[in-house]
Amino acid sequence: MTLKKTNFGKIKYRGRFAPSPSGELHFGSLLAAMASYADARHFNGQWLLRIDDIDQARVVADSDQHILSTLEQCGFEWDESVSYQSQNLKHYKMALKELHQLTVTYLCSCSRKQIQAALENSHIKNGIYPGTCRHKTSQADHQQNRDHAIRLKVSADEVCFVDLIQGEYSQNLQQDIGDFIIYRKDQVFSYQLSVVIDDFQSQITHIVRGYDLLDSTPRQIYLQQLLGYPVAQYAHIPLAVTEENLKLSKLSQAKKVDCNLETLVQAARFLGQNTLDTKDFDNKSDFWQYLVTNWDINKVPRMEKQMIMV
Ligand SMILES: [Zn+2]
């Protein structure tokens, strides 16, 4: 698939940070916030905040407020008002309708067990949907079919892009991913679909985020192409892992970020930036000014993960 030329009109740079409100802001998410913020501000761009609360079952009450206040204490300053995925449902519905009209969607009633059984009798890679329901119906009307998921037909073309940190990346969606779910059986729009629409709605030009989302990017670019959206510029920073190789998340009991200068300097160093010592900064705004001025995305390590002491 050849990429359409990015066309955002007169918009120069609009970046964003989009945490899910499923707990406190930990060091891993601070890194994504810092990298996206510093890159945007370095290029005099705007930086927006979005709360990715599409999966309401995972939302922890008030954690959005905790995240916002932690970001504020850290010294982040965002443009415009904070947006919430849960308030954008009508746009997701419209996009789903557009995809139906392109006849690239179909209903899928397969259970995990059925998919596993179908894979055992085939040469398809494990974890890839074998396409069982692909030919059942060409149109997927979720209003009338509430016990089905909706899948998107993927093409056999290679999706390629150049990541600002990780370099060239490509995926053959048919071989590597398979037809993927855009609307779940439990009536929730998928992460892949919602994020593409949100970024388009907010006219986001640059997406800087964690390495764990690198392999989602070709699916998102494929959706952008289908919907006729401009393709954003992506950059994926290494994940912070503990000594035991655990990702910093609630699962590895990552602590809530302590918003002091030391933590900020530690995060900037993790991102490969040559910052001064904590003692060389008078305060946090002094630190931010230094980081934004001297930010260089080329210095961010081209790695999947990097160990951090917490
Ligand atoms: Zn199916």
PDB file of C-alpha atoms and ligand atoms in Angstrom:
ATOM      1  CA  MET A   1       0.000   0.000   0.000  1.00  0.00           C
ATOM      2  CA  THR A   2       1.452   3.370  -0.921  1.00  0.00           C
ATOM      3  CA  LEU A   3       0.941   6.056   1.650  1.00  0.00           C
ATOM      4  CA  LYS A   4      -1.018   9.108   0.728  1.00  0.00           C
ATOM      5  CA  LYS A   5       0.865  12.312   1.216  1.00  0.00           C
ATOM      6  CA  THR A   6       0.234  13.730   4.647  1.00  0.00           C
ATOM      7  CA  ASN A   7      -2.001  16.684   4.173  1.00  0.00           C
ATOM      8  CA  PHE A   8      -2.948  18.642   7.229  1.00  0.00           C
ATOM      9  CA  GLY A   9      -3.327  21.940   5.409  1.00  0.00           C
ATOM     10  CA  LYS A  10      -1.791  24.752   7.403  1.00  0.00           C
ATOM     11  CA  ILE A  11      -1.432  22.801  10.628  1.00  0.00           C
ATOM     12  CA  LYS A  12       2.226  22.553  11.497  1.00  0.00           C
ATOM     13  CA  TYR A  13       2.448  20.363  14.536  1.00  0.00           C
ATOM     14  CA  ARG A  14      -0.223  19.024  16.856  1.00  0.00           C
ATOM     15  CA  GLY A  15       0.856  16.365  19.292  1.00  0.00           C
ATOM     16  CA  ARG A  16      -0.999  14.609  22.075  1.00  0.00           C
ATOM     17  CA  PHE A  17      -0.818  12.419  25.117  1.00  0.00           C
ATOM     18  CA  ALA A  18      -3.662   9.965  25.617  1.00  0.00           C
ATOM     19  CA  PRO A  19      -3.550   8.028  28.887  1.00  0.00           C
ATOM     20  CA  SER A  20      -6.216   5.503  29.834  1.00  0.00           C
ATOM     21  CA  PRO A  21      -7.806   6.305  33.176  1.00  0.00           C
ATOM     22  CA  SER A  22      -7.089   2.907  34.667  1.00  0.00           C
ATOM     23  CA  GLY A  23      -4.815   3.992  37.484  1.00  0.00           C
ATOM     24  CA  GLU A  24      -2.285   6.590  38.539  1.00  0.00           C
ATOM     25  CA  LEU A  25       0.294   8.126  36.209  1.00  0.00           C
ATOM     26  CA  HIS A  26       3.389   5.949  36.549  1.00  0.00           C
ATOM     27  CA  PHE A  27       6.918   6.472  35.291  1.00  0.00           C
ATOM     28  CA  GLY A  28       6.202   4.613  32.029  1.00  0.00           C
ATOM     29  CA  SER A  29       3.415   7.000  31.095  1.00  0.00           C
ATOM     30  CA  LEU A  30       5.442  10.002  32.240  1.00  0.00           C
ATOM     31  CA  LEU A  31       8.002   9.037  29.575  1.00  0.00           C
ATOM     32  CA  ALA A  32       5.377   9.071  26.811  1.00  0.00           C
ATOM     33  CA  ALA A  33       3.977  12.345  28.105  1.00  0.00           C
ATOM     34  CA  MET A  34       7.441  13.927  28.274  1.00  0.00           C
ATOM     35  CA  ALA A  35       8.579  12.727  24.833  1.00  0.00           C
ATOM     36  CA  SER A  36       5.392  13.856  23.086  1.00  0.00           C
ATOM     37  CA  TYR A  37       5.376  17.178  24.949  1.00  0.00           C
ATOM     38  CA  ALA A  38       9.051  18.020  24.435  1.00  0.00           C
ATOM     39  CA  ASP A  39       8.896  17.129  20.740  1.00  0.00           C
ATOM     40  CA  ALA A  40       5.770  19.231  20.179  1.00  0.00           C
ATOM     41  CA  ARG A  41       7.064  22.257  22.083  1.00  0.00           C
ATOM     42  CA  HIS A  42      10.501  22.022  20.496  1.00  0.00           C
ATOM     43  CA  PHE A  43       8.810  22.583  17.137  1.00  0.00           C
ATOM     44  CA  ASN A  44       6.494  25.258  18.561  1.00  0.00           C
ATOM     45  CA  GLY A  45       3.637  22.836  18.214  1.00  0.00           C
ATOM     46  CA  GLN A  46       0.473  22.377  20.196  1.00  0.00           C
ATOM     47  CA  TRP A  47       0.050  19.565  22.700  1.00  0.00           C
ATOM     48  CA  LEU A  48      -3.319  18.113  23.576  1.00  0.00           C
ATOM     49  CA  LEU A  49      -4.559  15.789  26.266  1.00  0.00           C
ATOM     50  CA  ARG A  50      -7.101  13.061  25.706  1.00  0.00           C
ATOM     51  CA  ILE A  51      -8.443  10.544  28.175  1.00  0.00           C
ATOM     52  CA  ASP A  52      -8.754   7.168  26.447  1.00  0.00           C
ATOM     53  CA  ASP A  53     -11.760   5.874  28.329  1.00  0.00           C
ATOM     54  CA  ILE A  54     -13.445   3.931  25.518  1.00  0.00           C
ATOM     55  CA  ASP A  55     -13.276   0.723  27.549  1.00  0.00           C
ATOM     56  CA  GLN A  56     -15.454   1.794  30.458  1.00  0.00           C
ATOM     57  CA  ALA A  57     -15.001  -1.574  32.189  1.00  0.00           C
ATOM     58  CA  ARG A  58     -11.334  -0.698  32.767  1.00  0.00           C
ATOM     59  CA  VAL A  59     -11.919   2.832  34.003  1.00  0.00           C
ATOM     60  CA  VAL A  60     -10.937   3.444  37.611  1.00  0.00           C
ATOM     61  CA  ALA A  61     -13.124   6.154  39.125  1.00  0.00           C
ATOM     62  CA  ASP A  62     -11.416   9.553  39.451  1.00  0.00           C
ATOM     63  CA  SER A  63      -8.145   8.332  37.972  1.00  0.00           C
ATOM     64  CA  ASP A  64      -8.546  10.842  35.128  1.00  0.00           C
ATOM     65  CA  GLN A  65      -8.470  13.628  37.713  1.00  0.00           C
ATOM     66  CA  HIS A  66      -5.453  12.084  39.437  1.00  0.00           C
ATOM     67  CA  ILE A  67      -3.605  11.825  36.121  1.00  0.00           C
ATOM     68  CA  LEU A  68      -4.385  15.433  35.223  1.00  0.00           C
ATOM     69  CA  SER A  69      -3.272  16.765  38.568  1.00  0.00           C
ATOM     70  CA  THR A  70      -0.053  14.726  38.440  1.00  0.00           C
ATOM     71  CA  LEU A  71       0.682  16.085  34.966  1.00  0.00           C
ATOM     72  CA  GLU A  72       0.030  19.590  36.217  1.00  0.00           C
ATOM     73  CA  GLN A  73       2.335  19.094  39.200  1.00  0.00           C
ATOM     74  CA  CYS A  74       5.019  17.823  36.831  1.00  0.00           C
ATOM     75  CA  GLY A  75       4.769  21.101  34.954  1.00  0.00           C
ATOM     76  CA  PHE A  76       3.013  20.035  31.750  1.00  0.00           C
ATOM     77  CA  GLU A  77       0.894  22.691  30.083  1.00  0.00           C
ATOM     78  CA  TRP A  78      -1.659  21.550  27.548  1.00  0.00           C
ATOM     79  CA  ASP A  79      -3.611  23.390  24.878  1.00  0.00           C
ATOM     80  CA  GLU A  80      -7.400  23.354  24.559  1.00  0.00           C
ATOM     81  CA  SER A  81      -9.689  21.452  26.860  1.00  0.00           C
ATOM     82  CA  VAL A  82      -9.129  17.810  27.741  1.00  0.00           C
ATOM     83  CA  SER A  83     -11.131  15.451  25.518  1.00  0.00           C
ATOM     84  CA  TYR A  84     -12.690  12.117  26.440  1.00  0.00           C
ATOM     85  CA  GLN A  85     -13.252   9.178  24.094  1.00  0.00           C
ATOM     86  CA  SER A  86     -16.532   8.412  25.839  1.00  0.00           C
ATOM     87  CA  GLN A  87     -17.835  11.730  24.491  1.00  0.00           C
ATOM     88  CA  ASN A  88     -16.902  10.935  20.911  1.00  0.00           C
ATOM     89  CA  LEU A  89     -19.133   7.900  20.293  1.00  0.00           C
ATOM     90  CA  LYS A  90     -21.138   9.514  17.513  1.00  0.00           C
ATOM     91  CA  HIS A  91     -18.011   9.930  15.421  1.00  0.00           C
ATOM     92  CA  TYR A  92     -17.054   6.297  15.906  1.00  0.00           C
ATOM     93  CA  LYS A  93     -20.529   5.258  14.771  1.00  0.00           C
ATOM     94  CA  MET A  94     -20.225   7.426  11.669  1.00  0.00           C
ATOM     95  CA  ALA A  95     -16.838   5.944  10.795  1.00  0.00           C
ATOM     96  CA  LEU A  96     -18.183   2.435  11.287  1.00  0.00           C
ATOM     97  CA  LYS A  97     -20.985   3.263   8.875  1.00  0.00           C
ATOM     98  CA  GLU A  98     -18.472   4.530   6.339  1.00  0.00           C
ATOM     99  CA  LEU A  99     -16.523   1.306   6.618  1.00  0.00           C
ATOM    100  CA  HIS A 100     -19.739  -0.697   6.142  1.00  0.00           C
ATOM    101  CA  GLN A 101     -20.361   1.257   2.965  1.00  0.00           C
ATOM    102  CA  LEU A 102     -16.909   0.347   1.715  1.00  0.00           C
ATOM    103  CA  THR A 103     -17.926  -3.321   2.301  1.00  0.00           C
ATOM    104  CA  VAL A 104     -14.805  -3.997   4.285  1.00  0.00           C
ATOM    105  CA  THR A 105     -16.594  -5.109   7.450  1.00  0.00           C
ATOM    106  CA  TYR A 106     -18.295  -8.314   8.471  1.00  0.00           C
ATOM    107  CA  LEU A 107     -19.914  -9.844  11.504  1.00  0.00           C
ATOM    108  CA  CYS A 108     -18.007 -12.447  13.457  1.00  0.00           C
ATOM    109  CA  SER A 109     -19.523 -14.736  16.024  1.00  0.00           C
ATOM    110  CA  CYS A 110     -16.454 -16.900  16.639  1.00  0.00           C
ATOM    111  CA  SER A 111     -15.466 -17.668  20.191  1.00  0.00           C
ATOM    112  CA  ARG A 112     -11.820 -17.843  21.191  1.00  0.00           C
ATOM    113  CA  LYS A 113     -12.145 -21.641  21.332  1.00  0.00           C
ATOM    114  CA  GLN A 114     -13.529 -21.822  17.791  1.00  0.00           C
ATOM    115  CA  ILE A 115     -10.711 -19.617  16.477  1.00  0.00           C
ATOM    116  CA  GLN A 116      -8.137 -21.815  18.232  1.00  0.00           C
ATOM    117  CA  ALA A 117      -9.680 -24.974  16.775  1.00  0.00           C
ATOM    118  CA  ALA A 118      -9.716 -23.498  13.265  1.00  0.00           C
ATOM    119  CA  LEU A 119      -6.046 -22.528  13.598  1.00  0.00           C
ATOM    120  CA  GLU A 120      -5.035 -26.027  14.629  1.00  0.00           C
ATOM    121  CA  ASN A 121      -6.260 -27.339  11.291  1.00  0.00           C
ATOM    122  CA  SER A 122      -4.480 -24.711   9.248  1.00  0.00           C
ATOM    123  CA  HIS A 123      -1.057 -23.282   8.490  1.00  0.00           C
ATOM    124  CA  ILE A 124      -2.014 -19.837   9.748  1.00  0.00           C
ATOM    125  CA  LYS A 125       0.173 -18.321  12.467  1.00  0.00           C
ATOM    126  CA  ASN A 126      -1.090 -18.612  16.001  1.00  0.00           C
ATOM    127  CA  GLY A 127      -3.155 -15.696  17.247  1.00  0.00           C
ATOM    128  CA  ILE A 128      -4.269 -14.659  13.770  1.00  0.00           C
ATOM    129  CA  TYR A 129      -7.951 -14.790  12.955  1.00  0.00           C
ATOM    130  CA  PRO A 130      -8.402 -17.494  10.276  1.00  0.00           C
ATOM    131  CA  GLY A 131     -11.170 -15.637   8.427  1.00  0.00           C
ATOM    132  CA  THR A 132     -13.942 -18.100   9.280  1.00  0.00           C
ATOM    133  CA  CYS A 133     -16.756 -15.518   9.028  1.00  0.00           C
ATOM    134  CA  ARG A 134     -15.268 -13.509   6.146  1.00  0.00           C
ATOM    135  CA  HIS A 135     -17.639 -14.962   3.575  1.00  0.00           C
ATOM    136  CA  LYS A 136     -20.777 -15.186   5.680  1.00  0.00           C
ATOM    137  CA  THR A 137     -21.946 -11.657   5.047  1.00  0.00           C
ATOM    138  CA  SER A 138     -20.583  -8.600   3.351  1.00  0.00           C
ATOM    139  CA  GLN A 139     -22.475  -6.091   5.447  1.00  0.00           C
ATOM    140  CA  ALA A 140     -22.249  -5.779   9.168  1.00  0.00           C
ATOM    141  CA  ASP A 141     -25.176  -4.097  10.816  1.00  0.00           C
ATOM    142  CA  HIS A 142     -24.343  -3.971  14.480  1.00  0.00           C
ATOM    143  CA  GLN A 143     -27.739  -2.578  15.410  1.00  0.00           C
ATOM    144  CA  GLN A 144     -29.388  -5.871  14.581  1.00  0.00           C
ATOM    145  CA  ASN A 145     -26.594  -8.182  15.582  1.00  0.00           C
ATOM    146  CA  ARG A 146     -25.755  -7.551  19.152  1.00  0.00           C
ATOM    147  CA  ASP A 147     -23.991 -10.825  19.870  1.00  0.00           C
ATOM    148  CA  HIS A 148     -21.417 -10.382  17.136  1.00  0.00           C
ATOM    149  CA  ALA A 149     -18.151  -8.579  16.862  1.00  0.00           C
ATOM    150  CA  ILE A 150     -17.373  -6.588  13.718  1.00  0.00           C
ATOM    151  CA  ARG A 151     -14.133  -7.341  11.917  1.00  0.00           C
ATOM    152  CA  LEU A 152     -12.315  -5.356   9.265  1.00  0.00           C
ATOM    153  CA  LYS A 153     -11.110  -7.112   6.127  1.00  0.00           C
ATOM    154  CA  VAL A 154      -7.406  -6.444   5.719  1.00  0.00           C
ATOM    155  CA  SER A 155      -5.524  -6.407   2.460  1.00  0.00           C
ATOM    156  CA  ALA A 156      -2.530  -8.476   1.410  1.00  0.00           C
ATOM    157  CA  ASP A 157      -0.492  -5.346   0.686  1.00  0.00           C
ATOM    158  CA  GLU A 158       2.412  -4.407   2.881  1.00  0.00           C
ATOM    159  CA  VAL A 159       1.839  -1.357   5.109  1.00  0.00           C
ATOM    160  CA  CYS A 160       5.134   0.529   5.513  1.00  0.00           C
ATOM    161  CA  PHE A 161       6.043   3.650   7.415  1.00  0.00           C
ATOM    162  CA  VAL A 162       9.129   5.327   8.817  1.00  0.00           C
ATOM    163  CA  ASP A 163       9.082   5.728  12.562  1.00  0.00           C
ATOM    164  CA  LEU A 164      11.049   8.762  13.750  1.00  0.00           C
ATOM    165  CA  ILE A 165      12.788   6.656  16.400  1.00  0.00           C
ATOM    166  CA  GLN A 166      12.544   3.015  15.349  1.00  0.00           C
ATOM    167  CA  GLY A 167      13.124   3.561  11.626  1.00  0.00           C
ATOM    168  CA  GLU A 168      11.423   1.707   8.807  1.00  0.00           C
ATOM    169  CA  TYR A 169       8.645  -0.630   9.882  1.00  0.00           C
ATOM    170  CA  SER A 170       6.344  -2.715   7.770  1.00  0.00           C
ATOM    171  CA  GLN A 171       3.673  -5.293   8.242  1.00  0.00           C
ATOM    172  CA  ASN A 172       1.603  -7.503   6.037  1.00  0.00           C
ATOM    173  CA  LEU A 173      -1.731  -7.256   7.791  1.00  0.00           C
ATOM    174  CA  GLN A 174      -3.084 -10.391   6.209  1.00  0.00           C
ATOM    175  CA  GLN A 175      -0.125 -12.532   7.264  1.00  0.00           C
ATOM    176  CA  ASP A 176       0.849 -10.817  10.492  1.00  0.00           C
ATOM    177  CA  ILE A 177      -2.465  -9.702  11.997  1.00  0.00           C
ATOM    178  CA  GLY A 178      -5.498 -11.005  10.118  1.00  0.00           C
ATOM    179  CA  ASP A 179      -8.933  -9.378   9.915  1.00  0.00           C
ATOM    180  CA  PHE A 180      -9.138  -7.482  13.179  1.00  0.00           C
ATOM    181  CA  ILE A 181     -11.991  -6.424  15.429  1.00  0.00           C
ATOM    182  CA  ILE A 182     -13.184  -2.833  15.179  1.00  0.00           C
ATOM    183  CA  TYR A 183     -16.316  -3.279  17.268  1.00  0.00           C
ATOM    184  CA  ARG A 184     -16.333  -5.754  20.093  1.00  0.00           C
ATOM    185  CA  LYS A 185     -18.960  -8.295  21.031  1.00  0.00           C
ATOM    186  CA  ASP A 186     -19.501  -6.416  24.283  1.00  0.00           C
ATOM    187  CA  GLN A 187     -20.560  -3.328  22.275  1.00  0.00           C
ATOM    188  CA  VAL A 188     -17.327  -1.371  22.654  1.00  0.00           C
ATOM    189  CA  PHE A 189     -15.510   0.312  19.768  1.00  0.00           C
ATOM    190  CA  SER A 190     -12.024  -1.117  19.494  1.00  0.00           C
ATOM    191  CA  TYR A 191      -8.949   0.793  20.531  1.00  0.00           C
ATOM    192  CA  GLN A 192      -7.649   0.707  16.936  1.00  0.00           C
ATOM    193  CA  LEU A 193     -10.717   2.389  15.487  1.00  0.00           C
ATOM    194  CA  SER A 194     -11.363   4.925  18.232  1.00  0.00           C
ATOM    195  CA  VAL A 195      -7.793   6.167  18.393  1.00  0.00           C
ATOM    196  CA  VAL A 196      -7.646   6.752  14.618  1.00  0.00           C
ATOM    197  CA  ILE A 197     -10.837   8.785  14.680  1.00  0.00           C
ATOM    198  CA  ASP A 198      -9.832  10.801  17.753  1.00  0.00           C
ATOM    199  CA  ASP A 199      -6.474  11.706  16.265  1.00  0.00           C
ATOM    200  CA  PHE A 200      -8.143  12.736  13.022  1.00  0.00           C
ATOM    201  CA  GLN A 201     -10.808  14.790  14.803  1.00  0.00           C
ATOM    202  CA  SER A 202      -8.149  16.594  16.822  1.00  0.00           C
ATOM    203  CA  GLN A 203      -5.996  17.043  13.723  1.00  0.00           C
ATOM    204  CA  ILE A 204      -3.040  15.367  15.369  1.00  0.00           C
ATOM    205  CA  THR A 205       0.006  15.438  13.099  1.00  0.00           C
ATOM    206  CA  HIS A 206       2.584  13.721  15.347  1.00  0.00           C
ATOM    207  CA  ILE A 207       2.091  10.694  17.578  1.00  0.00           C
ATOM    208  CA  VAL A 208       4.852   9.933  20.074  1.00  0.00           C
ATOM    209  CA  ARG A 209       4.071   6.941  22.296  1.00  0.00           C
ATOM    210  CA  GLY A 210       5.379   3.659  23.732  1.00  0.00           C
ATOM    211  CA  TYR A 211       6.953   0.820  21.783  1.00  0.00           C
ATOM    212  CA  ASP A 212       4.114  -1.538  22.736  1.00  0.00           C
ATOM    213  CA  LEU A 213       1.933   0.297  20.213  1.00  0.00           C
ATOM    214  CA  LEU A 214       4.383   0.028  17.310  1.00  0.00           C
ATOM    215  CA  ASP A 215       2.745  -3.097  15.938  1.00  0.00           C
ATOM    216  CA  SER A 216      -0.709  -1.453  16.129  1.00  0.00           C
ATOM    217  CA  THR A 217       0.464   1.366  13.886  1.00  0.00           C
ATOM    218  CA  PRO A 218       0.053  -0.420  10.512  1.00  0.00           C
ATOM    219  CA  ARG A 219      -3.558  -1.263  11.477  1.00  0.00           C
ATOM    220  CA  GLN A 220      -4.145   2.379  12.318  1.00  0.00           C
ATOM    221  CA  ILE A 221      -2.519   3.575   9.096  1.00  0.00           C
ATOM    222  CA  TYR A 222      -4.668   1.096   7.171  1.00  0.00           C
ATOM    223  CA  LEU A 223      -7.770   2.568   8.812  1.00  0.00           C
ATOM    224  CA  GLN A 224      -6.584   6.113   8.054  1.00  0.00           C
ATOM    225  CA  GLN A 225      -6.214   5.107   4.405  1.00  0.00           C
ATOM    226  CA  LEU A 226      -9.641   3.499   4.211  1.00  0.00           C
ATOM    227  CA  LEU A 227     -11.312   6.506   5.804  1.00  0.00           C
ATOM    228  CA  GLY A 228      -9.350   8.974   3.681  1.00  0.00           C
ATOM    229  CA  TYR A 229      -7.579  10.576   6.650  1.00  0.00           C
ATOM    230  CA  PRO A 230      -4.065  11.977   6.409  1.00  0.00           C
ATOM    231  CA  VAL A 231      -1.414   9.666   7.838  1.00  0.00           C
ATOM    232  CA  ALA A 232       0.256  10.978  10.970  1.00  0.00           C
ATOM    233  CA  GLN A 233       3.981  10.946  11.737  1.00  0.00           C
ATOM    234  CA  TYR A 234       4.800   8.278  14.340  1.00  0.00           C
ATOM    235  CA  ALA A 235       7.580   7.862  16.894  1.00  0.00           C
ATOM    236  CA  HIS A 236       7.748   5.008  19.409  1.00  0.00           C
ATOM    237  CA  ILE A 237       9.874   5.381  22.526  1.00  0.00           C
ATOM    238  CA  PRO A 238      11.372   2.361  24.339  1.00  0.00           C
ATOM    239  CA  LEU A 239       9.369   0.879  27.166  1.00  0.00           C
ATOM    240  CA  ALA A 240      10.648   1.191  30.701  1.00  0.00           C
ATOM    241  CA  VAL A 241      10.957  -2.208  32.306  1.00  0.00           C
ATOM    242  CA  THR A 242      11.905  -3.300  35.787  1.00  0.00           C
ATOM    243  CA  GLU A 243      14.872  -5.498  36.631  1.00  0.00           C
ATOM    244  CA  GLU A 244      12.603  -8.523  36.262  1.00  0.00           C
ATOM    245  CA  ASN A 245      11.727  -7.376  32.730  1.00  0.00           C
ATOM    246  CA  LEU A 246       8.226  -6.302  33.698  1.00  0.00           C
ATOM    247  CA  LYS A 247       6.603  -3.429  31.897  1.00  0.00           C
ATOM    248  CA  LEU A 248       5.932  -0.455  34.110  1.00  0.00           C
ATOM    249  CA  SER A 249       2.228  -0.566  34.549  1.00  0.00           C
ATOM    250  CA  LYS A 250      -0.178  -1.371  37.271  1.00  0.00           C
ATOM    251  CA  LEU A 251       0.673  -5.037  36.756  1.00  0.00           C
ATOM    252  CA  SER A 252       4.239  -4.554  37.876  1.00  0.00           C
ATOM    253  CA  GLN A 253       3.024  -2.356  40.742  1.00  0.00           C
ATOM    254  CA  ALA A 254       4.639   0.733  39.302  1.00  0.00           C
ATOM    255  CA  LYS A 255       4.407   3.539  41.762  1.00  0.00           C
ATOM    256  CA  LYS A 256       2.618   6.782  41.115  1.00  0.00           C
ATOM    257  CA  VAL A 257       5.039   9.306  39.691  1.00  0.00           C
ATOM    258  CA  ASP A 258       6.582  11.634  42.216  1.00  0.00           C
ATOM    259  CA  CYS A 259       6.716  14.979  40.463  1.00  0.00           C
ATOM    260  CA  ASN A 260      10.050  16.210  41.627  1.00  0.00           C
ATOM    261  CA  LEU A 261      12.978  17.492  39.606  1.00  0.00           C
ATOM    262  CA  GLU A 262      14.884  14.281  40.148  1.00  0.00           C
ATOM    263  CA  THR A 263      12.175  12.206  38.471  1.00  0.00           C
ATOM    264  CA  LEU A 264      11.986  14.595  35.536  1.00  0.00           C
ATOM    265  CA  VAL A 265      15.750  14.499  35.025  1.00  0.00           C
ATOM    266  CA  GLN A 266      15.689  10.697  35.280  1.00  0.00           C
ATOM    267  CA  ALA A 267      12.944  10.509  32.629  1.00  0.00           C
ATOM    268  CA  ALA A 268      14.830  12.856  30.285  1.00  0.00           C
ATOM    269  CA  ARG A 269      17.965  10.719  30.649  1.00  0.00           C
ATOM    270  CA  PHE A 270      15.967   7.580  29.901  1.00  0.00           C
ATOM    271  CA  LEU A 271      14.923   9.313  26.689  1.00  0.00           C
ATOM    272  CA  GLY A 272      18.579   9.802  25.792  1.00  0.00           C
ATOM    273  CA  GLN A 273      18.641  13.561  26.310  1.00  0.00           C
ATOM    274  CA  ASN A 274      21.804  15.091  27.742  1.00  0.00           C
ATOM    275  CA  THR A 275      20.312  16.964  30.605  1.00  0.00           C
ATOM    276  CA  LEU A 276      22.151  18.765  33.302  1.00  0.00           C
ATOM    277  CA  ASP A 277      22.115  17.578  36.897  1.00  0.00           C
ATOM    278  CA  THR A 278      19.175  18.165  39.161  1.00  0.00           C
ATOM    279  CA  LYS A 279      21.235  20.735  41.072  1.00  0.00           C
ATOM    280  CA  ASP A 280      21.725  22.806  37.923  1.00  0.00           C
ATOM    281  CA  PHE A 281      18.024  23.593  37.669  1.00  0.00           C
ATOM    282  CA  ASP A 282      16.387  26.162  39.919  1.00  0.00           C
ATOM    283  CA  ASN A 283      12.937  24.665  39.496  1.00  0.00           C
ATOM    284  CA  LYS A 284      10.748  22.558  37.221  1.00  0.00           C
ATOM    285  CA  SER A 285      10.006  25.296  34.734  1.00  0.00           C
ATOM    286  CA  ASP A 286      13.743  25.842  34.399  1.00  0.00           C
ATOM    287  CA  PHE A 287      14.060  22.132  33.579  1.00  0.00           C
ATOM    288  CA  TRP A 288      11.271  22.229  30.974  1.00  0.00           C
ATOM    289  CA  GLN A 289      12.717  25.237  29.272  1.00  0.00           C
ATOM    290  CA  TYR A 290      16.065  23.479  28.991  1.00  0.00           C
ATOM    291  CA  LEU A 291      14.552  20.198  27.777  1.00  0.00           C
ATOM    292  CA  VAL A 292      12.287  21.782  25.176  1.00  0.00           C
ATOM    293  CA  THR A 293      15.106  23.910  23.772  1.00  0.00           C
ATOM    294  CA  ASN A 294      17.596  21.054  23.618  1.00  0.00           C
ATOM    295  CA  TRP A 295      15.209  18.206  22.767  1.00  0.00           C
ATOM    296  CA  ASP A 296      16.514  15.889  20.048  1.00  0.00           C
ATOM    297  CA  ILE A 297      14.345  12.932  19.072  1.00  0.00           C
ATOM    298  CA  ASN A 298      17.316  11.367  17.287  1.00  0.00           C
ATOM    299  CA  LYS A 299      18.903  10.772  20.686  1.00  0.00           C
ATOM    300  CA  VAL A 300      16.043   8.619  21.960  1.00  0.00           C
ATOM    301  CA  PRO A 301      17.404   5.041  22.042  1.00  0.00           C
ATOM    302  CA  ARG A 302      16.237   2.894  19.150  1.00  0.00           C
ATOM    303  CA  MET A 303      15.215   0.022  21.389  1.00  0.00           C
ATOM    304  CA  GLU A 304      12.157  -1.947  22.322  1.00  0.00           C
ATOM    305  CA  LYS A 305      12.784  -1.575  26.028  1.00  0.00           C
ATOM    306  CA  GLN A 306      15.225  -0.219  28.526  1.00  0.00           C
ATOM    307  CA  MET A 307      15.682  -1.079  32.162  1.00  0.00           C
ATOM    308  CA  ILE A 308      14.910   1.418  34.847  1.00  0.00           C
ATOM    309  CA  MET A 309      15.375   1.316  38.618  1.00  0.00           C
ATOM    310  CA  VAL A 310      12.197   2.153  40.476  1.00  0.00           C
TER     311      VAL A 310
HETATM  312 ZN    ZN B   1     -15.806 -15.363  13.092  1.00  0.00          ZN
END
